[in-house]
Coordinates of C-alpha atoms and ligand atoms in Angstrom, one line a residue:
V1299 CA -11.3 -57.7 29.6
S1300 CA -9.6 -59.4 32.5
V1301 CA -6.0 -58.5 32.2
G1302 CA -4.9 -61.2 34.6
I1303 CA -2.1 -59.2 36.1
G1304 CA -2.2 -60.7 39.5
A1305 CA -0.5 -59.8 42.7
G1306 CA 2.4 -57.8 41.3
L1307 CA -0.1 -55.0 40.5
A1308 CA -1.1 -54.5 44.2
G1309 CA 2.6 -54.3 45.1
D1310 CA 3.3 -51.6 42.5
L1311 CA 0.2 -49.6 43.3
G1312 CA 0.8 -50.0 47.0
R1313 CA 3.9 -47.9 46.5
I1314 CA 1.7 -45.1 45.3
V1315 CA -1.2 -45.2 47.8
G1316 CA 0.4 -47.1 50.7
A1317 CA 0.5 -50.9 51.1
D1318 CA -2.6 -50.9 53.3
H1319 CA -4.6 -49.3 50.5
A1320 CA -3.9 -51.7 47.6
T1321 CA -5.0 -55.3 47.6
D1322 CA -5.5 -58.1 45.1
V1323 CA -7.9 -59.7 47.5
V1324 CA -10.9 -57.5 46.7
P1325 CA -13.6 -57.6 49.3
S1326 CA -16.9 -58.8 47.9
E1327 CA -18.8 -55.6 49.0
Y1328 CA -16.7 -53.7 46.4
L1329 CA -18.0 -56.0 43.6
V1330 CA -21.7 -55.1 43.9
D1331 CA -23.8 -52.0 43.7
A1332 CA -27.6 -51.4 43.7
T1333 CA -27.9 -53.9 40.9
Y1334 CA -27.3 -56.7 43.4
S1335 CA -31.1 -57.1 43.3
R1336 CA -30.8 -58.2 39.7
G1337 CA -27.9 -60.5 40.4
V1338 CA -25.1 -58.4 38.8
R1339 CA -21.6 -58.8 40.2
G1340 CA -18.3 -57.3 39.1
Q1341 CA -14.6 -58.4 39.0
A1342 CA -11.4 -56.6 39.7
D1343 CA -7.7 -57.7 39.8
V1344 CA -6.9 -55.1 42.4
L1345 CA -8.6 -52.6 44.7
V1346 CA -6.8 -49.3 45.1
R1347 CA -7.9 -46.6 47.6
P1348 CA -5.9 -43.4 47.0
G1349 CA -5.8 -40.8 49.7
S1350 CA -5.4 -37.7 47.5
A1351 CA -6.0 -36.3 44.1
D1352 CA -2.3 -36.5 43.3
E1353 CA -2.3 -40.2 44.1
V1354 CA -5.3 -40.7 41.8
A1355 CA -3.3 -39.0 39.0
E1356 CA -0.4 -41.3 39.7
V1357 CA -2.5 -44.4 39.7
V1358 CA -4.2 -43.4 36.4
A1359 CA -0.8 -42.6 34.9
W1360 CA 0.6 -46.0 36.1
C1361 CA -2.4 -47.8 34.5
Y1362 CA -2.3 -45.8 31.3
E1363 CA 1.4 -46.6 30.8
R1364 CA 0.7 -50.3 31.2
D1365 CA -2.7 -50.6 29.4
V1366 CA -4.5 -51.6 32.6
P1367 CA -8.3 -50.7 32.7
V1368 CA -9.4 -48.4 35.5
V1369 CA -13.0 -48.5 36.9
T1370 CA -13.8 -45.7 39.4
R1371 CA -16.1 -46.5 42.3
G1372 CA -17.9 -43.9 44.4
G1373 CA -20.4 -45.1 47.0
G1374 CA -21.5 -48.1 45.0
T1375 CA -25.2 -47.2 44.9
G1376 CA -25.5 -47.0 41.2
Y1377 CA -28.4 -48.7 39.4
A1378 CA -26.5 -49.3 36.1
A1379 CA -23.6 -51.4 37.3
G1380 CA -21.2 -48.7 36.1
A1381 CA -18.9 -49.1 39.1
L1382 CA -18.6 -52.9 38.5
G1383 CA -15.6 -53.7 36.3
T1384 CA -14.6 -56.9 34.7
G1385 CA -10.9 -56.7 35.6
G1386 CA -8.0 -54.4 36.1
V1387 CA -7.9 -51.7 38.8
L1388 CA -10.9 -50.8 40.9
L1389 CA -10.3 -47.2 42.0
S1390 CA -12.3 -46.5 45.2
M1391 CA -12.7 -42.8 46.0
E1392 CA -13.7 -43.3 49.6
R1393 CA -10.6 -41.7 51.2
L1394 CA -11.0 -38.5 49.3
D1395 CA -13.6 -37.4 51.9
R1396 CA -12.7 -33.8 52.8
V1397 CA -14.9 -30.8 52.5
R1398 CA -12.2 -28.5 51.3
S1399 CA -14.1 -25.3 51.8
I1400 CA -17.6 -23.9 52.6
E1401 CA -18.3 -20.2 52.1
P1402 CA -21.8 -19.6 53.3
E1403 CA -21.7 -15.9 52.4
W1404 CA -21.1 -16.8 48.8
W1405 CA -23.4 -19.9 48.7
R1406 CA -20.7 -22.3 47.7
M1407 CA -18.7 -25.4 48.7
V1408 CA -15.8 -27.4 47.4
A1409 CA -16.0 -31.1 48.3
E1410 CA -13.7 -34.0 47.4
A1411 CA -15.3 -36.7 45.3
G1412 CA -15.7 -39.2 48.2
V1413 CA -17.7 -36.9 50.5
T1414 CA -21.2 -38.5 50.9
T1415 CA -24.2 -36.7 49.5
G1416 CA -25.7 -36.7 53.0
R1417 CA -22.7 -34.9 54.4
V1418 CA -22.7 -32.3 51.7
R1419 CA -26.4 -31.6 52.5
H1420 CA -25.7 -31.7 56.3
V1421 CA -22.7 -29.2 56.0
A1422 CA -24.8 -26.9 53.8
R1423 CA -27.7 -27.1 56.3
E1424 CA -25.4 -26.2 59.2
H1425 CA -24.7 -23.0 57.4
G1426 CA -28.3 -22.2 56.6
L1427 CA -27.9 -23.4 53.0
Y1428 CA -29.4 -26.1 50.8
F1429 CA -28.0 -28.6 48.4
P1430 CA -31.2 -29.9 46.7
V1431 CA -29.9 -33.0 44.9
N1432 CA -31.1 -36.0 46.9
P1433 CA -30.9 -39.2 44.8
G1434 CA -32.1 -41.5 47.6
A1435 CA -29.1 -43.3 49.0
L1436 CA -27.7 -40.3 50.8
E1437 CA -25.5 -41.9 53.4
Q1438 CA -23.6 -44.0 50.9
S1439 CA -23.6 -42.2 47.5
H1440 CA -20.6 -39.9 46.9
I1441 CA -20.8 -36.4 45.5
G1442 CA -18.3 -37.5 42.9
G1443 CA -20.6 -40.4 42.0
N1444 CA -23.6 -38.0 41.8
A1445 CA -21.6 -35.8 39.4
A1446 CA -20.4 -38.8 37.4
T1447 CA -24.0 -40.0 37.0
N1448 CA -25.7 -36.6 36.8
A1449 CA -28.0 -37.8 39.5
G1450 CA -31.5 -36.5 40.0
G1451 CA -34.1 -37.5 42.5
P1452 CA -37.5 -36.2 43.7
H1453 CA -36.5 -32.5 44.1
S1454 CA -35.0 -32.3 40.7
F1455 CA -38.5 -31.3 39.5
R1456 CA -38.0 -27.8 40.8
Y1457 CA -34.3 -27.6 41.4
G1458 CA -32.8 -29.6 38.4
V1459 CA -30.4 -32.4 38.4
M1460 CA -26.7 -32.5 39.5
R1461 CA -25.5 -30.7 36.4
Q1462 CA -27.2 -27.5 37.5
W1463 CA -25.3 -27.5 40.8
V1464 CA -21.8 -28.3 39.6
Q1465 CA -19.8 -25.2 38.7
G1466 CA -16.4 -26.8 38.5
L1467 CA -14.5 -30.0 38.7
E1468 CA -11.1 -31.2 39.6
V1469 CA -10.5 -34.2 37.4
V1470 CA -7.7 -36.7 36.5
L1471 CA -7.6 -36.9 32.7
A1472 CA -5.8 -39.5 30.6
P1473 CA -2.9 -40.2 30.6
G1474 CA -2.8 -39.2 34.3
E1475 CA -3.0 -35.4 34.5
L1476 CA -4.8 -33.5 37.3
V1477 CA -6.8 -30.6 35.8
Q1478 CA -9.3 -28.0 37.2
L1479 CA -12.2 -27.2 35.0
G1480 CA -14.4 -24.3 36.0
G1481 CA -14.5 -23.2 39.6
H1482 CA -16.0 -20.3 41.5
T1483 CA -16.9 -18.3 38.4
R1484 CA -20.7 -18.5 38.1
K1485 CA -20.8 -17.7 34.4
D1486 CA -18.3 -18.8 31.8
V1487 CA -18.8 -19.3 28.1
A1488 CA -15.2 -18.9 27.0
G1489 CA -14.9 -22.5 25.7
Y1490 CA -16.9 -25.6 25.2
D1491 CA -18.6 -26.6 28.5
L1492 CA -16.2 -29.4 29.6
V1493 CA -17.6 -29.4 33.1
R1494 CA -21.1 -30.3 31.8
L1495 CA -19.6 -32.9 29.5
L1496 CA -17.8 -34.6 32.4
V1497 CA -21.0 -34.5 34.5
G1498 CA -22.9 -37.7 33.6
S1499 CA -19.8 -39.3 31.9
E1500 CA -19.9 -42.3 34.3
G1501 CA -16.2 -42.6 34.7
T1502 CA -15.5 -42.8 31.0
L1503 CA -13.9 -39.4 30.4
G1504 CA -11.9 -38.9 33.6
V1505 CA -11.8 -39.5 37.3
I1506 CA -13.5 -36.7 39.3
T1507 CA -11.5 -35.8 42.4
A1508 CA -13.3 -32.7 43.7
V1509 CA -16.5 -30.8 42.9
W1510 CA -17.2 -27.0 43.1
L1511 CA -20.9 -26.8 44.2
R1512 CA -23.5 -24.1 44.1
L1513 CA -25.8 -23.9 47.1
I1514 CA -28.8 -21.8 47.8
P1515 CA -30.4 -20.5 51.0
A1516 CA -32.3 -23.2 52.7
P1517 CA -36.1 -23.1 52.2
E1518 CA -37.8 -21.9 55.4
A1519 CA -40.6 -24.4 55.1
R1520 CA -41.3 -27.7 53.4
Y1521 CA -44.7 -29.3 53.2
P1522 CA -45.3 -32.8 51.7
I1523 CA -48.7 -33.6 50.4
L1524 CA -49.6 -37.2 49.8
A1525 CA -52.8 -37.9 47.9
V1526 CA -54.3 -41.3 47.0
Q1527 CA -56.4 -41.5 43.8
R1528 CA -58.7 -44.3 42.7
D1529 CA -56.6 -45.3 39.6
L1530 CA -53.9 -44.4 37.1
E1531 CA -56.1 -42.1 35.0
A1532 CA -57.3 -40.1 38.0
G1533 CA -53.7 -39.9 39.3
C1534 CA -52.4 -38.6 36.0
A1535 CA -55.2 -36.1 35.8
A1536 CA -54.2 -34.9 39.3
I1537 CA -50.6 -34.5 38.2
E1538 CA -51.8 -32.4 35.2
R1539 CA -53.8 -30.2 37.6
V1540 CA -50.7 -29.6 39.7
Y1541 CA -48.9 -28.5 36.6
A1542 CA -51.8 -26.2 35.7
S1543 CA -52.2 -24.8 39.2
G1544 CA -49.3 -22.3 38.8
A1545 CA -47.7 -23.6 42.1
Q1546 CA -44.1 -24.6 41.6
P1547 CA -43.6 -27.7 43.8
A1548 CA -40.2 -28.9 44.7
A1549 CA -41.2 -32.5 44.0
L1550 CA -43.9 -34.2 42.1
E1551 CA -43.8 -38.0 42.5
Y1552 CA -46.1 -41.0 41.7
L1553 CA -46.6 -44.5 43.0
D1554 CA -48.9 -46.9 41.2
G1555 CA -51.4 -49.2 43.0
E1556 CA -49.1 -52.3 43.0
T1557 CA -46.3 -50.2 44.6
L1558 CA -48.8 -49.2 47.2
R1559 CA -49.7 -52.8 47.8
Y1560 CA -46.1 -53.6 48.6
A1561 CA -45.2 -50.4 50.5
G1562 CA -48.7 -49.4 51.8
A1563 CA -48.4 -51.1 55.2
T1564 CA -45.8 -48.5 56.3
M1565 CA -47.4 -45.5 54.6
P1566 CA -47.8 -42.7 57.1
M1567 CA -51.6 -42.2 56.5
P1568 CA -54.7 -44.4 56.8
L1569 CA -55.0 -46.2 53.4
P1570 CA -58.3 -46.9 51.6
D1571 CA -59.0 -50.6 50.8
H1572 CA -57.8 -50.7 47.2
P1573 CA -55.6 -47.6 46.7
G1574 CA -55.1 -47.3 42.9
F1575 CA -52.4 -44.6 42.7
A1576 CA -50.7 -42.0 44.8
V1577 CA -49.2 -38.6 44.1
L1578 CA -46.6 -37.1 46.5
V1579 CA -45.9 -33.4 46.1
E1580 CA -43.7 -31.1 48.2
A1581 CA -44.3 -27.3 48.5
D1582 CA -41.3 -25.4 49.8
G1583 CA -39.8 -21.9 50.0
L1584 CA -40.2 -19.0 52.3
Q1585 CA -42.8 -19.7 55.0
A1586 CA -45.6 -17.7 53.3
E1587 CA -44.8 -18.9 49.8
A1588 CA -44.7 -22.6 50.9
A1589 CA -47.9 -22.3 52.8
A1590 CA -49.7 -20.7 49.8
A1591 CA -48.4 -23.4 47.5
R1592 CA -49.4 -26.1 49.9
E1593 CA -52.9 -24.7 50.1
L1594 CA -53.2 -24.6 46.3
I1595 CA -51.9 -28.1 45.8
V1596 CA -54.1 -29.6 48.5
D1597 CA -57.0 -28.0 46.7
V1598 CA -56.2 -29.3 43.3
L1599 CA -55.4 -32.8 44.6
S1600 CA -58.5 -33.0 46.8
E1601 CA -60.7 -32.4 43.8
D1602 CA -60.7 -36.1 42.9
A1603 CA -58.7 -37.9 45.7
V1604 CA -59.7 -40.8 47.8
A1605 CA -57.6 -39.5 50.7
V1606 CA -55.1 -36.7 51.3
H1607 CA -52.4 -36.4 53.9
A1608 CA -50.8 -33.0 54.3
P1609 CA -48.9 -32.7 57.5
T1610 CA -47.5 -29.4 58.7
D1611 CA -45.3 -30.5 61.5
T1612 CA -41.7 -31.4 60.8
A1613 CA -41.8 -35.0 62.3
S1614 CA -44.8 -36.0 60.2
A1615 CA -43.3 -34.4 57.1
E1616 CA -40.0 -36.3 57.6
A1617 CA -42.0 -39.5 58.1
V1618 CA -43.5 -39.1 54.6
W1619 CA -40.1 -38.9 53.0
R1620 CA -38.6 -41.7 55.1
W1621 CA -41.4 -43.9 53.8
R1622 CA -40.8 -42.8 50.2
E1623 CA -37.1 -43.6 50.5
G1624 CA -38.0 -47.1 51.7
V1625 CA -40.2 -47.9 48.7
A1626 CA -37.4 -49.5 46.5
L1627 CA -36.5 -51.9 49.4
A1628 CA -40.1 -52.8 50.0
I1629 CA -40.4 -53.7 46.3
T1630 CA -37.2 -55.8 46.3
A1631 CA -38.4 -57.6 49.4
Q1632 CA -41.5 -59.1 47.6
R1633 CA -39.6 -61.7 45.7
G1634 CA -35.9 -61.1 46.6
G1635 CA -35.0 -59.7 43.2
K1636 CA -36.1 -57.0 40.7
L1637 CA -35.0 -55.6 37.4
S1638 CA -35.9 -51.9 37.4
E1639 CA -35.3 -49.3 34.8
D1640 CA -35.7 -45.5 34.7
I1641 CA -36.9 -44.5 31.3
A1642 CA -38.0 -40.9 30.9
V1643 CA -40.7 -39.6 28.6
P1644 CA -42.2 -36.2 27.8
V1645 CA -44.5 -35.6 30.8
D1646 CA -47.6 -35.5 28.7
R1647 CA -47.0 -39.2 27.8
L1648 CA -46.6 -40.2 31.5
Q1649 CA -49.9 -42.1 31.7
E1650 CA -49.2 -44.1 28.5
A1651 CA -45.7 -44.9 29.7
I1652 CA -46.9 -46.2 33.1
A1653 CA -49.8 -48.2 31.7
E1654 CA -47.7 -49.7 28.9
S1655 CA -44.8 -50.6 31.1
I1656 CA -47.1 -52.6 33.4
A1657 CA -48.6 -54.2 30.3
I1658 CA -45.0 -55.2 29.2
G1659 CA -44.6 -57.0 32.6
T1660 CA -47.9 -58.8 32.2
R1661 CA -47.0 -59.9 28.6
H1662 CA -43.8 -61.4 30.0
G1663 CA -45.6 -63.1 32.9
L1664 CA -43.9 -61.0 35.5
P1665 CA -45.3 -59.2 38.5
S1666 CA -44.5 -55.5 38.1
C1667 CA -45.0 -52.1 39.6
S1668 CA -44.2 -48.5 38.8
F1669 CA -43.2 -45.4 40.7
G1670 CA -41.0 -42.4 40.0
H1671 CA -40.6 -38.8 39.4
A1672 CA -43.9 -37.8 37.7
G1673 CA -43.1 -34.2 37.2
D1674 CA -40.0 -35.1 35.1
G1675 CA -41.7 -38.0 33.3
N1676 CA -39.2 -40.3 34.9
V1677 CA -40.8 -43.8 35.2
H1678 CA -39.2 -46.4 37.4
T1679 CA -40.9 -49.6 36.5
A1680 CA -39.7 -52.8 38.2
F1681 CA -40.1 -56.4 37.2
L1682 CA -40.1 -58.7 40.2
V1683 CA -38.1 -61.9 39.9
D1684 CA -36.8 -64.8 41.9
L1685 CA -33.1 -64.5 41.1
A1686 CA -32.7 -68.3 41.3
D1687 CA -35.0 -68.7 38.4
T1688 CA -32.8 -68.0 35.3
A1689 CA -35.7 -68.3 32.8
E1690 CA -37.6 -65.6 34.8
V1691 CA -34.6 -63.3 34.9
G1692 CA -34.2 -63.8 31.1
Q1693 CA -37.9 -62.8 30.7
A1694 CA -37.3 -59.7 32.8
E1695 CA -34.2 -58.8 30.6
A1696 CA -36.5 -59.0 27.6
A1697 CA -39.1 -56.9 29.3
C1698 CA -36.5 -54.2 30.0
H1699 CA -35.7 -54.1 26.3
D1700 CA -39.4 -53.6 25.6
L1701 CA -39.3 -50.7 28.0
F1702 CA -36.4 -49.1 26.1
D1703 CA -38.4 -49.4 22.9
L1704 CA -41.4 -47.9 24.6
A1705 CA -39.4 -44.9 25.8
R1706 CA -38.1 -44.2 22.3
R1707 CA -41.6 -44.7 20.8
L1708 CA -42.9 -42.0 23.2
G1709 CA -40.1 -39.6 22.3
G1710 CA -38.2 -40.3 25.5
T1711 CA -34.9 -41.8 26.6
V1712 CA -33.7 -45.2 28.0
S1713 CA -32.4 -43.5 31.1
G1714 CA -33.5 -40.4 32.9
E1715 CA -31.0 -40.4 35.8
H1716 CA -29.4 -43.8 36.5
G1717 CA -27.2 -43.8 33.5
V1718 CA -26.1 -46.5 31.0
G1719 CA -23.4 -48.2 33.0
R1720 CA -22.9 -51.8 31.9
L1721 CA -26.6 -52.6 31.5
K1722 CA -27.8 -50.4 28.7
G1723 CA -24.8 -50.5 26.4
G1724 CA -25.8 -50.3 22.7
Q1725 CA -29.2 -48.6 23.4
L1726 CA -28.1 -45.1 22.4
R1727 CA -27.6 -46.0 18.8
H1728 CA -31.3 -46.8 18.5
Q1729 CA -32.2 -43.4 20.1
W1730 CA -29.8 -40.9 18.5
A1731 CA -29.0 -40.0 14.9
P1732 CA -25.9 -42.0 13.5
R1733 CA -23.9 -38.8 13.3
A1734 CA -24.6 -38.0 16.9
V1735 CA -23.6 -41.5 18.0
E1736 CA -20.4 -41.1 16.0
L1737 CA -19.6 -37.8 17.8
H1738 CA -20.3 -39.5 21.2
G1739 CA -17.6 -42.1 20.3
A1740 CA -15.2 -39.5 19.0
I1741 CA -15.5 -37.5 22.3
R1742 CA -14.8 -40.6 24.3
A1743 CA -11.8 -41.5 22.1
T1744 CA -10.4 -37.9 22.5
F1745 CA -10.5 -38.1 26.3
D1746 CA -9.4 -41.7 26.5
P1747 CA -7.5 -42.8 23.4
K1748 CA -6.5 -46.1 24.8
G1749 CA -10.1 -47.0 26.0
L1750 CA -9.0 -47.8 29.5
L1751 CA -11.4 -45.6 31.5
N1752 CA -14.3 -47.7 32.6
P1753 CA -14.2 -49.7 29.3
G1754 CA -17.4 -51.6 29.4
A1755 CA -19.6 -48.7 30.5
K1756 CA -21.7 -46.1 28.7
L1757 CA -21.2 -47.8 25.3
A1758 CA -23.3 -46.1 22.7
Ligands
FAD1023 C1 -32.4 -46.7 47.3 C2 -31.8 -46.0 46.1 C3 -32.5 -44.9 45.5 C4 -32.0 -44.2 44.5 N1 -32.7 -43.2 43.9 C5 -32.1 -42.4 42.9 C6 -32.8 -41.3 42.4 O1 -33.9 -41.0 42.8 N2 -32.2 -40.6 41.4 C7 -30.9 -40.9 40.9 O2 -30.4 -40.2 40.1 N3 -30.3 -42.0 41.4 C8 -30.8 -42.8 42.4 N4 -30.2 -43.9 42.9 C9 -28.9 -44.3 42.2 C10 -27.6 -43.8 42.8 O3 -27.7 -43.4 44.2 C11 -27.0 -42.6 42.0 O4 -26.8 -43.0 40.7 C12 -25.7 -42.0 42.6 O5 -25.4 -40.8 42.0 C13 -24.5 -43.0 42.4 O6 -23.5 -42.5 43.2 P1 -22.3 -43.4 43.8 O7 -21.3 -42.6 44.5 O8 -23.0 -44.5 44.6 O9 -21.7 -44.0 42.5 P2 -21.3 -45.5 42.0 O10 -22.4 -46.4 42.1 O11 -20.1 -45.9 42.8 O12 -20.8 -45.2 40.5 C14 -21.7 -44.8 39.6 C15 -21.0 -44.4 38.3 O13 -20.2 -43.3 38.5 C16 -18.8 -43.5 38.2 N5 -18.1 -42.8 39.3 C17 -18.3 -42.8 40.6 N6 -17.5 -41.9 41.2 C18 -16.7 -41.3 40.3 C19 -15.7 -40.3 40.3 N7 -15.3 -39.8 41.4 N8 -15.1 -40.0 39.1 C20 -15.6 -40.6 37.9 N9 -16.5 -41.5 37.9 C21 -17.1 -41.9 39.0 C22 -18.7 -45.0 38.3 O14 -17.6 -45.5 37.6 C23 -20.0 -45.5 37.8 O15 -20.0 -45.5 36.4 C24 -30.7 -44.6 43.9 C25 -30.0 -45.7 44.5 C26 -30.5 -46.3 45.6 C27 -29.7 -47.5 46.2

C-alpha cells in the first residue's frame, strides 16, 4: 500500500526525531536486506531514525493517528524481506544503540534494540559471560531484529534460539504507547507470556526498543570438529551417532557435497577429491568437559569419515567458523543470485529432507545445494539463479513452494528461523489448523487494530 504522502511527512516527522533524521529521499541501502540475492527490493515514502524509545512512541502515535504504515528496520540482514516495506514510514532502529546496563554478577544485560549482535556478544565476553545466539551476520544484525525474528544459528542446538535468552522487552504498542513487558525477574507465570509472543513477531505486534537479556558464564573451551563423509547417507548416519553418543555439542551443522564444491577451496583442511558431505560439530564447556566431549565426538565421526579436522588451538578453531560464516556468500557468488529457504523438519527426517530438496532443484532444472543446522533439522537449501533470467527466477520460486510442501509432508515447518516476512505469506494456513490460523489473525488484530504495523509481513 503506497500511501503517496510525499515530502510533508518527512517535515512532520522531522519535528519529532530532528530534521537530520527524517528524509523522503530514502537511500537505496535501506531498501534491501539479505534477500538482495533473490532480487527483492522495498519501497518507503520516508525514512525515520529516532534517537530514543520515546521518539519511537511518538512516531508510531503520529502514524497511527494518520493511518500511515510503519515498517521497522533493524540491521537489514533478514532473509525474508520483513524489513522491506511497500510504502509509508521506514523506522530504522540504528540510533537506539546503547547498552543500558550490564550486571555480570547477575548474568544479565539490558540493550537497546539497535545494538548489534556482535556488540552484545563482545560486551558479554569482556565480563566473562556468553550470549550464545549467533545468527551469522553479527556485525550488522541488531539485537532487536534478532528478537523480532526469534533468530537461531549454529549454537542454538545446545543453547536454544533467541526466545530462550529474552527475559523482558521494552516495546512500543499501537497506538503509540511505550510499555515494559517482563524484565529482571527470571520466572513469571502471572499472565500470558507476552514477551515470548512478541519475540518472533517480525515487527507486526509492536516495535521493540530494548531487550532484557539472560547471559551465562562463558565456556572455558570450544573445540570445532569438521568431518568429511563420502555421501549424504554416511553423513546423516554420523549425525545420528553424535546424537546417540551422549555428548551434548553446542553446534551440529551439515554441508552437502555441492556446497563443499562451492566453498571447499577455502575450507581450513585438506579436502579429499570428491567430498560428499561434511558435518561440523562444536564441543564446549568447562575445559575438562569440552575436552571429553571433543574426544567422544571425534571418535564417533571418525568411524566412517573420509577426513577429520579437529583443531585445539584458538586460531585454527576460529578459522573453521570464519569459513563456515562465508559459506552463504560463496554460494551466492556462483551465479550471482540464489533463492534460499530454511525449512525445518523433525531431525529423524533430515536425510529425506536434504535429498528431496536437491531433487526439487533438479526437477526445476536448477543447480542447488544444501547446508544448515543438522541438529535442529533446519535445512537451508539454495537454488542458484541468474537474476537477469526471469524465467529461471520463476522456476526457483516454484521450487521454493515445493520445498514448503516437502516441509509440511515431513511434519515440519516452512521456516525454522528466518521468518515469514514478505516471502512466505499465506503458507501458514496450509500448515496449521484453521482455528489456529484464525487465532493468529485475531492476536494480530488485537495488537494492531488498524493493520499498520509491517502490513505485508507475516501474513498467515
Ligand atoms: C550471512 C547471513 C547468515 C545468516 N544466518 C542466520 C542464521 O544462522 N540463523 C538465523 O536465524 N538468521 C540468520 N540470518 C538472518 C538474519 O541475520 C536474522 O534474521 C537476524 O535476526 C535479522 O536481524 P536484523 O536486525 O538484521 O533484522 P532486519 O532484517 O532489519 O528485520 C527482520 C525483521 O524484524 C523486524 N524488526 C527488526 N527490528 C525490529 C524491532 N526493533 N522491533 C520490531 N521489529 C523489528 C523487521 O520489521 C523485519 O520483519 C543470516 C543472515 C545473513 C546475511
